[in-house]
Amino acid sequence: MTKYSLKFPNDFILGAASSAWQTEGWSGKKDGQDSYIDAWYKNDRKVWHNGYGPAVATDFYNRYVEDIDLMKVVGLTHYRSSINWSRFMLDYEQGIVDEEYANYVEQVIDTMLANGIEPMFCLEHYELPAYLLDKYGGWSSLEVVDMFVNYAREVFRRYGSKVKHWFTFNEPIVVQTRVFLDAIRYPYEQDTNKWMVWNHAKNLATAKIVKAYREGGYEGKIGVVLNPEVTYPRSSALHDRRAAEIYDLFYNRVFLDPAIKGEYPEQLLTLLKGNGIDFEPSAEELAIIKNNTVDFIGANLYYPHRVKAPEAEWPRDVPFHPKKYFSVFELPGREMNFSRGWEIDPAIVYDMAMRIKNDYGNIEWILSENGMGIENEVQFKDENGQIQDDYRIDFISRHLYHLLRAIEDGANCKGYMLWSFTDNVSPMNAFKNRYGLVEIDLEDNRNRRVKKSGYWYKELSESRCLIFDQDSEYR
Ligand code: BGP
């Protein structure tokens, strides 16, 4: 067997990602500081696996010093989390900051920097304040957009000189897609119109925050973390290719194009109109989006999407859903992560890199999330109690291999962030599927234990070299 060593570029980021709500827990949280996720958990706990959720999460709020030490143990150069908007403010409308939470954020940043780990932050990772959802309808309101921009200004003012990588949102499409398109998440309301209103409000918020950041003259980069779905048609037939193209418009280009090119794709606007979706952004809003595109993006890439021409005609009396134009296609024989129900195909990384290069001006980007959630990992413990997660090492290696190959072919990718640093809480799945380089032991006071992959990641980060088996079936 021939083993090859692939070198990482010198400045390549090897980090990990998480978010505030998935790690911090509610210690120190005050009445009225619930996020949308907290409200969902409080109102509908039965859908959260084994009752776990954001209430304690990994208790990062109290244990961040210990965790930052562990970041060094597993060799992270960078760590991305979010600042929890719902907790950062005591009064969202008046912009009154919760100094206790703000001070905690400052301590986290300072401790990371003192340990040689660069922090990156999203301003929102589903942490829309529940109060703003109830009172204003959340992102249906332009007042909420402006409150978010003011919060961002305050965050930059406090931490802008220390933190050099900022993102407005993590996966801004997700909440409204699950809630208003698919109606499978709290508060379970089907409203495709609202779905588009929320998309637009978030695109507008990103542009306004990019503007505010530039006006502040900070020395860093600002972008947005998206989850572009690498979408393949079942076949080369026109009807399947059309299904994939339309899927791409509704789920990817609706955010990629405004963020990077400053405009919505014409074909998307035509399809919305043709299906009775009343989407009429003002000329002023479109100009803000046009003039304030991002410096870079994060792309979260987990699995491929496959679609085919729709199996049936969309029923007349059912509200419009993009599914009118496609059906999901399951590739026979596909490789699966059965715990999560996601297909594995590491070549998505190369394909997305080439797309960003060819269709989006080769804008700078990072692979901001990629990882493997596995159920019941304790079954893989060795006699010393360490989880032997060779499957995770294999998963990461194969994705990194395709990323390095893309960089060789000119992709402007500056880093890889694993999801996740420690095991953490997923929406609904809670601690069911474990993603971490570090185990969180729920039976034993949430104690941390580095998995085999954690030590492997450290080695990777120090050697800056991926050892890859040339004869592997995964090429
Ligand atoms: C991404 C989200 C993360 C994280 C991850 C894993 O889409 O940005 O917050 O949860 O997916 O997915 P899941 O937690 O659903 O298994």
XYZ file of C-alpha atoms and ligand atoms in Angstrom:
491
model
C 0.000 0.000 0.000
C 1.322 3.442 -0.879
C 0.845 6.095 1.722
C 0.925 9.733 0.678
C 1.420 12.750 2.858
C -0.614 15.764 1.886
C 0.593 19.052 3.365
C -1.730 21.720 4.692
C -0.948 25.275 3.581
C 0.955 27.114 6.349
C -1.904 29.371 7.377
C -4.563 26.643 7.125
C -7.042 26.633 10.020
C -7.625 23.295 11.750
C -10.313 23.991 14.253
C -13.671 22.956 15.567
C -17.098 24.506 15.819
C -20.043 24.610 18.153
C -22.552 27.180 19.329
C -23.589 28.954 22.501
C -26.938 27.241 22.970
C -25.535 23.774 22.266
C -22.856 24.063 24.968
C -23.342 26.840 27.515
C -26.373 25.797 29.546
C -28.638 28.185 31.402
C -26.442 29.085 34.407
C -26.763 32.792 35.039
C -29.630 33.161 32.558
C -32.242 35.672 33.659
C -36.014 35.655 33.248
C -36.972 36.921 29.828
C -33.729 35.730 28.198
C -35.110 32.626 26.505
C -34.100 32.050 22.917
C -36.365 30.510 20.305
C -34.636 27.177 21.010
C -35.142 27.521 24.775
C -38.846 28.201 24.210
C -39.108 25.178 21.937
C -37.446 22.992 24.569
C -39.660 24.342 27.359
C -42.855 23.980 25.329
C -42.218 20.658 23.680
C -39.679 18.739 25.698
C -41.099 15.375 24.629
C -39.509 15.695 21.187
C -36.033 16.122 22.698
C -34.140 12.828 22.980
C -34.295 11.488 26.547
C -35.344 14.930 27.765
C -31.863 16.462 27.396
C -31.563 19.888 25.813
C -30.089 23.353 26.149
C -30.810 23.694 29.908
C -27.482 22.230 31.024
C -25.980 21.314 27.631
C -22.258 20.725 28.301
C -22.167 23.391 31.023
C -19.516 25.285 29.056
C -20.606 28.462 30.853
C -19.094 27.113 34.082
C -16.425 24.871 32.584
C -14.877 26.948 29.816
C -11.442 27.094 31.464
C -11.262 23.309 31.556
C -12.585 23.150 27.989
C -10.087 25.650 26.623
C -7.319 23.516 28.128
C -8.810 20.585 26.242
C -8.858 22.618 23.019
C -5.088 22.683 23.331
C -4.957 18.957 24.025
C -6.767 18.225 20.760
C -4.730 20.795 18.815
C -7.345 23.353 17.765
C -5.910 26.455 16.115
C -9.368 28.105 16.028
C -12.704 27.577 17.738
C -16.027 28.868 16.473
C -19.025 29.378 18.675
C -21.816 31.927 18.825
C -22.669 34.771 21.118
C -26.147 34.151 22.444
C -28.153 37.234 21.441
C -31.008 36.260 23.759
C -28.606 36.380 26.713
C -26.386 39.241 25.638
C -29.194 41.749 26.173
C -31.383 42.480 29.163
C -33.610 44.632 26.988
C -33.521 43.987 23.239
C -35.563 47.060 22.315
C -33.531 49.514 24.390
C -30.253 47.720 23.697
C -29.372 47.268 27.374
C -26.540 44.776 27.713
C -26.410 42.040 30.340
C -22.968 42.896 31.711
C -22.658 39.548 33.453
C -23.041 37.596 30.224
C -20.939 40.117 28.271
C -18.198 39.734 30.833
C -18.362 35.947 30.511
C -17.930 36.297 26.710
C -14.933 38.552 27.292
C -13.374 36.020 29.665
C -13.863 33.222 27.137
C -12.192 35.285 24.414
C -9.289 36.309 26.642
C -8.729 32.767 27.905
C -8.711 31.389 24.376
C -6.274 34.027 23.150
C -4.014 33.481 26.147
C -3.900 29.810 25.165
C -3.116 30.493 21.512
C -6.566 29.593 20.197
C -8.318 32.067 17.928
C -12.001 32.616 18.604
C -14.536 33.027 15.798
C -18.133 33.982 16.467
C -21.526 33.840 14.870
C -23.942 36.509 16.051
C -26.844 34.057 15.812
C -26.973 30.276 15.796
C -30.772 29.897 16.123
C -30.713 32.066 19.292
C -33.401 34.520 18.200
C -34.848 35.897 21.468
C -38.219 34.244 22.194
C -39.557 37.638 23.273
C -38.942 39.013 19.778
C -40.608 36.004 18.207
C -43.703 36.476 20.361
C -43.978 40.231 20.174
C -42.782 40.992 16.632
C -43.087 37.660 14.812
C -39.297 37.292 14.791
C -37.657 37.870 11.420
C -41.009 38.881 9.948
C -40.259 42.311 11.375
C -37.764 44.849 10.074
C -37.604 46.252 13.608
C -36.074 42.936 14.671
C -33.509 43.290 11.877
C -32.523 46.675 13.265
C -32.342 45.383 16.847
C -30.038 42.631 15.591
C -27.825 45.190 13.848
C -27.614 47.264 17.032
C -26.674 44.181 19.018
C -23.980 43.423 16.419
C -22.592 46.958 16.723
C -22.337 46.556 20.480
C -20.601 43.190 20.122
C -18.068 44.638 17.654
C -17.450 47.632 19.897
C -16.579 45.355 22.803
C -14.736 42.495 21.120
C -13.943 43.741 17.606
C -10.275 44.354 18.335
C -9.743 40.829 19.674
C -11.820 38.639 17.367
C -10.882 38.621 13.673
C -13.464 36.265 12.155
C -17.148 37.118 12.433
C -20.258 35.562 10.989
C -23.729 37.076 11.059
C -25.676 33.793 11.135
C -25.123 30.090 11.241
C -27.283 28.349 8.628
C -29.805 31.177 8.320
C -32.181 29.065 6.193
C -32.726 26.307 8.727
C -35.225 27.564 11.297
C -37.802 28.936 8.851
C -37.439 25.909 6.590
C -38.207 23.495 9.405
C -40.915 25.729 10.893
C -42.661 27.462 7.978
C -41.946 25.222 4.989
C -41.963 21.752 6.496
C -43.893 22.589 9.705
C -41.983 19.942 11.665
C -40.610 22.186 14.409
C -42.122 24.406 17.058
C -44.305 26.447 16.593
C -45.387 24.198 13.664
C -46.824 26.765 11.289
C -46.937 26.229 7.521
C -46.491 29.542 5.705
C -44.290 29.621 2.618
C -44.693 33.372 2.325
C -43.272 33.856 5.782
C -40.429 31.502 4.898
C -39.341 33.903 2.159
C -39.866 36.970 4.343
C -37.513 35.449 6.947
C -34.945 34.549 4.288
C -34.954 38.108 3.049
C -34.815 39.648 6.531
C -31.732 37.573 7.282
C -30.081 38.498 3.983
C -30.805 42.126 4.741
C -29.490 41.771 8.295
C -26.253 40.260 6.990
C -25.759 43.151 4.569
C -26.533 45.779 7.229
C -24.100 44.177 9.653
C -21.386 43.934 6.993
C -21.896 47.669 6.464
C -21.743 48.405 10.200
C -18.589 46.310 10.582
C -16.840 48.137 7.746
C -17.920 51.517 9.049
C -16.394 50.539 12.391
C -13.018 50.062 10.670
C -12.275 46.757 12.387
C -9.329 44.694 11.248
C -11.006 41.404 10.579
C -13.373 39.606 8.262
C -17.102 39.350 8.269
C -19.194 36.715 6.556
C -22.012 34.267 7.024
C -22.031 30.518 7.661
C -24.276 28.775 5.125
C -25.209 25.166 4.608
C -25.089 24.906 0.829
C -26.373 21.491 -0.099
C -24.296 19.795 -2.738
C -27.115 18.619 -4.939
C -26.898 15.971 -7.616
C -29.630 15.072 -10.110
C -30.547 11.387 -10.299
C -29.599 11.342 -13.985
C -28.497 13.561 -16.826
C -32.057 13.657 -18.156
C -33.465 17.149 -18.493
C -36.289 16.559 -15.995
C -33.856 15.422 -13.276
C -31.419 18.240 -13.970
C -34.249 20.732 -13.762
C -35.278 19.297 -10.391
C -31.717 19.783 -9.101
C -31.488 23.282 -10.518
C -34.718 24.356 -8.819
C -33.725 22.702 -5.566
C -30.509 24.682 -5.722
C -32.380 27.962 -6.215
C -34.664 27.471 -3.215
C -32.214 25.957 -0.763
C -28.811 27.316 -1.754
C -28.835 30.288 -4.053
C -31.480 32.068 -1.976
C -28.618 32.793 0.476
C -25.435 32.275 -1.532
C -26.293 34.798 -4.240
C -27.323 37.743 -2.059
C -24.398 37.190 0.326
C -21.716 36.925 -2.367
C -23.161 38.549 -5.483
C -25.498 40.988 -3.795
C -28.651 39.890 -5.582
C -31.357 37.239 -5.787
C -31.325 34.966 -8.837
C -33.929 36.081 -11.382
C -35.159 32.494 -11.821
C -35.937 32.279 -8.108
C -37.952 35.494 -8.184
C -39.881 34.236 -11.203
C -40.687 30.925 -9.528
C -41.821 32.635 -6.332
C -44.078 34.967 -8.246
C -45.464 32.192 -10.421
C -46.449 30.319 -7.283
C -48.223 33.198 -5.621
C -45.519 34.046 -3.101
C -45.828 37.688 -2.417
C -42.196 38.800 -2.186
C -41.658 42.481 -2.875
C -38.465 43.769 -1.278
C -37.983 47.534 -1.514
C -35.411 49.064 -3.862
C -33.637 50.446 -0.814
C -33.301 46.985 0.765
C -32.025 45.500 -2.475
C -29.449 48.283 -2.739
C -28.186 47.557 0.794
C -27.788 43.886 -0.152
C -26.078 44.842 -3.414
C -23.556 47.173 -1.780
C -22.558 45.107 1.228
C -21.512 41.629 0.241
C -19.477 39.449 2.583
C -15.683 39.109 2.857
C -15.814 35.344 3.096
C -18.224 32.529 3.816
C -18.385 29.434 5.927
C -19.852 26.344 4.290
C -21.210 23.561 6.491
C -20.965 20.328 4.523
C -22.147 16.996 5.858
C -23.773 14.915 3.150
C -24.907 15.011 -0.486
C -28.431 15.756 -1.624
C -29.880 13.834 -4.499
C -33.056 14.741 -6.265
C -35.133 13.586 -9.193
C -38.100 14.927 -11.094
C -41.214 15.076 -8.884
C -43.031 11.779 -8.513
C -46.481 13.318 -8.518
C -48.218 16.509 -9.433
C -48.389 19.027 -6.560
C -51.980 19.029 -5.208
C -53.838 22.245 -6.006
C -55.209 22.787 -2.516
C -51.857 22.311 -0.722
C -49.857 25.521 -0.146
C -46.827 25.944 -2.352
C -43.654 24.163 -1.256
C -40.511 23.840 -3.419
C -41.178 20.077 -3.336
C -43.553 20.796 -6.161
C -40.467 20.647 -8.360
C -38.489 17.714 -7.016
C -38.571 14.431 -5.140
C -35.751 13.180 -2.970
C -33.662 10.457 -4.584
C -31.888 7.795 -2.531
C -28.886 6.382 -4.299
C -29.051 2.582 -4.210
C -26.066 1.161 -2.323
C -25.155 4.514 -0.818
C -22.749 4.636 2.104
C -24.570 5.739 5.227
C -24.082 7.084 8.693
C -27.070 5.201 10.041
C -27.085 6.982 13.413
C -27.897 10.280 11.718
C -29.491 8.902 8.568
C -27.113 10.883 6.360
C -25.328 9.589 3.289
C -21.534 9.823 3.310
C -19.809 11.055 0.161
C -16.600 13.002 0.843
C -16.370 14.171 -2.781
C -19.042 16.797 -1.942
C -16.204 18.835 -0.488
C -14.337 18.949 -3.787
C -17.493 19.672 -5.747
C -18.529 22.552 -3.487
C -15.012 23.979 -3.621
C -15.093 23.987 -7.405
C -18.530 25.568 -7.394
C -17.359 28.390 -5.157
C -14.341 28.802 -7.416
C -16.251 28.804 -10.682
C -19.628 30.354 -9.826
C -18.783 32.641 -6.917
C -15.569 34.349 -7.976
C -13.426 32.035 -5.852
C -14.349 33.981 -2.743
C -12.418 33.021 0.374
C -14.203 30.390 2.460
C -13.736 27.859 5.198
C -15.336 24.476 5.581
C -17.059 25.660 8.723
C -18.682 22.364 9.786
C -18.232 18.731 8.888
C -18.450 15.760 11.185
C -19.982 12.480 12.138
C -22.592 11.956 14.849
C -22.638 8.392 16.169
C -25.079 6.842 18.595
C -24.023 4.788 21.606
C -20.299 5.465 21.281
C -19.612 3.949 24.703
C -19.681 0.559 22.981
C -16.339 1.537 21.408
C -14.525 2.149 24.703
C -11.246 0.323 25.268
C -10.167 -1.117 28.624
C -8.993 2.350 29.720
C -12.351 3.885 28.951
C -11.223 5.748 25.843
C -13.597 5.796 22.865
C -11.840 4.259 19.886
C -13.537 6.276 17.170
C -11.526 5.163 14.157
C -14.623 5.725 12.003
C -14.402 9.459 12.851
C -10.703 9.600 11.965
C -11.526 7.921 8.666
C -14.446 10.301 8.021
C -12.356 13.409 8.690
C -9.380 12.121 6.660
C -11.493 11.407 3.622
C -13.141 14.815 3.670
C -9.820 16.563 4.243
C -8.297 14.631 1.385
C -10.889 16.048 -1.015
C -10.432 19.512 0.445
C -6.663 19.447 -0.027
C -7.159 18.162 -3.561
C -9.468 21.112 -4.240
C -6.927 23.554 -2.809
C -4.320 22.090 -5.179
C -6.817 22.811 -7.955
C -7.123 26.434 -6.939
C -9.896 26.500 -4.339
C -9.639 29.465 -1.979
C -10.413 27.462 1.155
C -8.604 28.604 4.281
C -9.641 26.073 6.847
C -11.514 23.088 8.199
C -13.637 23.207 11.343
C -14.819 19.930 12.757
C -18.277 19.597 14.233
C -17.541 19.271 17.047
C -14.996 19.910 19.765
C -16.918 18.126 22.537
C -20.117 16.145 22.236
C -22.971 18.605 22.489
C -26.720 19.108 22.192
C -28.428 18.777 18.815
C -31.884 20.134 18.039
C -34.239 17.336 19.163
C -31.565 14.639 18.984
C -29.893 16.201 22.043
C -27.015 13.895 23.102
C -28.187 10.956 20.973
C -25.532 11.277 18.271
C -22.051 12.135 19.541
C -19.887 14.381 17.385
C -17.007 15.339 19.647
C -13.278 14.839 19.748
C -13.985 14.889 23.474
C -16.629 12.765 25.160
C -19.143 14.279 27.580
C -20.071 11.612 30.119
C -23.695 12.149 31.094
C -23.512 9.388 33.716
C -20.604 11.020 35.477
C -21.125 14.734 36.046
C -20.570 15.546 32.354
C -16.904 14.754 32.765
C -14.732 15.178 29.720
C -12.554 12.430 28.225
C -10.521 12.849 25.046
C -11.401 10.265 22.385
C -8.842 8.585 20.165
C -9.762 11.082 17.416
C -8.840 13.960 19.737
C -5.227 12.844 19.996
C -5.179 12.103 16.289
C -6.444 15.645 15.541
C -3.671 17.089 17.703
C -1.093 15.128 15.740
C -2.632 16.324 12.476
C -2.571 19.919 13.620
C 1.066 19.714 14.752
C 2.444 17.786 11.791
C 0.263 19.816 9.390
C 0.219 16.787 7.219
C -2.539 14.333 6.307
C -1.323 10.796 5.795
C -3.545 9.288 3.161
C -3.599 5.843 1.722
C -3.210 6.166 -2.049
C -4.719 2.755 -2.647
C -7.696 3.405 -0.468
C -11.049 2.802 -2.065
C -11.926 6.323 -1.062
C -9.897 8.140 -3.714
C -25.555 21.806 11.622
C -25.795 22.841 12.691
C -25.243 22.476 14.035
C -25.246 20.995 14.383
C -24.932 20.099 13.173
C -25.141 18.621 13.359
O -26.509 21.896 10.626
O -25.198 24.083 12.340
O -25.868 23.282 14.988
O -26.316 20.663 15.133
O -25.661 20.490 12.038
O -26.462 18.230 13.050
P -27.408 17.563 14.117
O -27.132 18.255 15.392
O -28.797 17.797 13.656
O -27.062 16.114 14.140
